[in-house]
Amino acid sequence: MSMAEFKGKVKKIEDTPFGYTVSVIGGKWKMVIIYLLAEHKVIRFNDLKRQIGAITYKTLSSQLKELEADGLVNRKEYPQVPPKVEYSLTEKAETLLPVLEGLCEWGTKNQYH
């Protein structure tokens, strides 16, 4: 399906495939988190926090929970003390990577123009 198929028919953007996609990956941090998980394959919470930098622990935790609820992030908890939790992308999230790659290509072409 393309955007052209919805031209003139959209009453609410969230009812479209585009709206769904934006609801799943939209916001300030979700694409950053997906990008870093794609880069590292498996990463622990504190390492992810360190890589992002400006995000709060609470925000990172809530964003990861939302991504997990949407089926994009796997959370693996190990029963040990101190607790160890690792995050990785699901197969569903892997299908988003070409889209993110396209955004990177757009940035490469347009960043300094």
Short mmCIF file of C-alpha atoms in Angstrom, two decimals:
data_model
loop_
_atom_site.label_atom_id
_atom_site.label_comp_id
_atom_site.label_asym_id
_atom_site.label_seq_id
_atom_site.Cartn_x
_atom_site.Cartn_y
_atom_site.Cartn_z
CA MET A 1 0.00 0.00 0.00
CA SER A 2 1.22 3.48 -0.76
CA MET A 3 0.38 6.95 0.43
CA ALA A 4 -1.34 7.66 -2.91
CA GLU A 5 -4.02 5.07 -2.12
CA PHE A 6 -5.17 7.18 0.82
CA LYS A 7 -5.23 10.55 -0.94
CA GLY A 8 -8.49 12.33 -0.13
CA LYS A 9 -9.77 9.40 1.97
CA VAL A 10 -8.01 10.03 5.28
CA LYS A 11 -10.27 11.17 8.10
CA LYS A 12 -7.78 10.39 10.88
CA ILE A 13 -4.10 9.80 10.19
CA GLU A 14 -3.87 7.13 12.90
CA ASP A 15 -6.26 4.97 10.85
CA THR A 16 -3.69 4.62 8.07
CA PRO A 17 -0.65 2.34 7.83
CA PHE A 18 1.49 5.48 8.07
CA GLY A 19 -0.27 6.48 11.28
CA TYR A 20 0.30 3.02 12.74
CA THR A 21 3.99 3.16 11.85
CA VAL A 22 4.41 6.60 13.42
CA SER A 23 2.63 5.43 16.57
CA VAL A 24 5.06 2.52 16.90
CA ILE A 25 8.36 4.29 16.11
CA GLY A 26 7.47 7.95 16.63
CA GLY A 27 8.76 10.19 19.36
CA LYS A 28 12.17 11.39 20.33
CA TRP A 29 13.83 8.11 21.36
CA LYS A 30 12.30 5.02 19.76
CA MET A 31 14.20 5.16 16.48
CA VAL A 32 17.42 5.91 18.38
CA ILE A 33 16.83 2.83 20.54
CA ILE A 34 16.07 0.66 17.50
CA TYR A 35 19.17 1.98 15.73
CA LEU A 36 21.42 1.15 18.70
CA LEU A 37 19.87 -2.30 19.15
CA ALA A 38 20.46 -2.97 15.46
CA GLU A 39 24.08 -1.90 15.86
CA HIS A 40 24.80 -3.91 19.02
CA LYS A 41 22.43 -6.89 18.49
CA VAL A 42 22.16 -7.45 22.28
CA ILE A 43 22.69 -4.72 24.85
CA ARG A 44 22.11 -4.23 28.56
CA PHE A 45 20.00 -1.38 29.93
CA ASN A 46 22.87 0.68 31.39
CA ASP A 47 24.96 0.29 28.23
CA LEU A 48 22.02 1.49 26.16
CA LYS A 49 21.55 4.45 28.53
CA ARG A 50 25.26 5.32 28.22
CA GLN A 51 25.11 5.16 24.42
CA ILE A 52 22.08 7.48 24.24
CA GLY A 53 23.29 9.87 26.91
CA ALA A 54 20.59 12.53 27.28
CA ILE A 55 17.70 10.15 28.04
CA THR A 56 16.52 9.63 31.64
CA TYR A 57 16.31 6.16 33.17
CA LYS A 58 12.53 6.50 33.49
CA THR A 59 12.08 7.53 29.85
CA LEU A 60 14.36 4.77 28.57
CA SER A 61 12.49 2.23 30.64
CA SER A 62 9.08 3.38 29.38
CA GLN A 63 10.24 3.53 25.75
CA LEU A 64 11.64 0.00 25.98
CA LYS A 65 8.37 -1.22 27.53
CA GLU A 66 6.38 0.37 24.69
CA LEU A 67 8.67 -1.13 22.06
CA GLU A 68 8.35 -4.51 23.77
CA ALA A 69 4.54 -4.20 23.89
CA ASP A 70 4.53 -3.38 20.16
CA GLY A 71 6.58 -6.49 19.43
CA LEU A 72 9.78 -4.73 18.39
CA VAL A 73 12.05 -5.46 21.36
CA ASN A 74 12.89 -8.66 23.19
CA ARG A 75 13.65 -8.37 26.89
CA LYS A 76 15.60 -11.22 28.47
CA GLU A 77 15.95 -11.23 32.24
CA TYR A 78 18.50 -13.47 33.95
CA PRO A 79 17.67 -14.74 37.46
CA GLN A 80 20.77 -13.51 39.27
CA VAL A 81 21.87 -10.89 41.77
CA PRO A 82 22.36 -8.17 40.73
CA PRO A 83 19.66 -8.48 38.05
CA LYS A 84 20.84 -8.73 34.48
CA VAL A 85 18.52 -7.71 31.63
CA GLU A 86 19.39 -7.73 27.95
CA TYR A 87 17.50 -6.18 25.06
CA SER A 88 17.49 -7.12 21.40
CA LEU A 89 15.37 -6.58 18.31
CA THR A 90 12.60 -8.96 17.30
CA GLU A 91 12.15 -10.26 13.77
CA LYS A 92 9.35 -7.71 13.35
CA ALA A 93 11.79 -4.91 14.21
CA GLU A 94 14.35 -6.30 11.79
CA THR A 95 11.86 -5.58 8.98
CA LEU A 96 12.06 -1.89 9.94
CA LEU A 97 15.80 -1.69 9.39
CA PRO A 98 15.57 -1.00 5.62
CA VAL A 99 13.28 1.93 6.44
CA LEU A 100 15.83 3.30 8.92
CA GLU A 101 18.56 2.72 6.35
CA GLY A 102 16.55 4.80 3.90
CA LEU A 103 16.36 7.60 6.46
CA CYS A 104 20.14 7.40 6.93
CA GLU A 105 20.64 7.64 3.16
CA TRP A 106 18.35 10.67 3.02
CA GLY A 107 20.39 12.28 5.81
CA THR A 108 23.64 11.56 3.99
CA LYS A 109 22.35 13.25 0.83
CA ASN A 110 20.75 16.24 2.53
CA GLN A 111 22.64 16.97 5.76
CA TYR A 112 24.99 19.58 4.30
CA HIS A 113 22.86 20.95 1.48
#
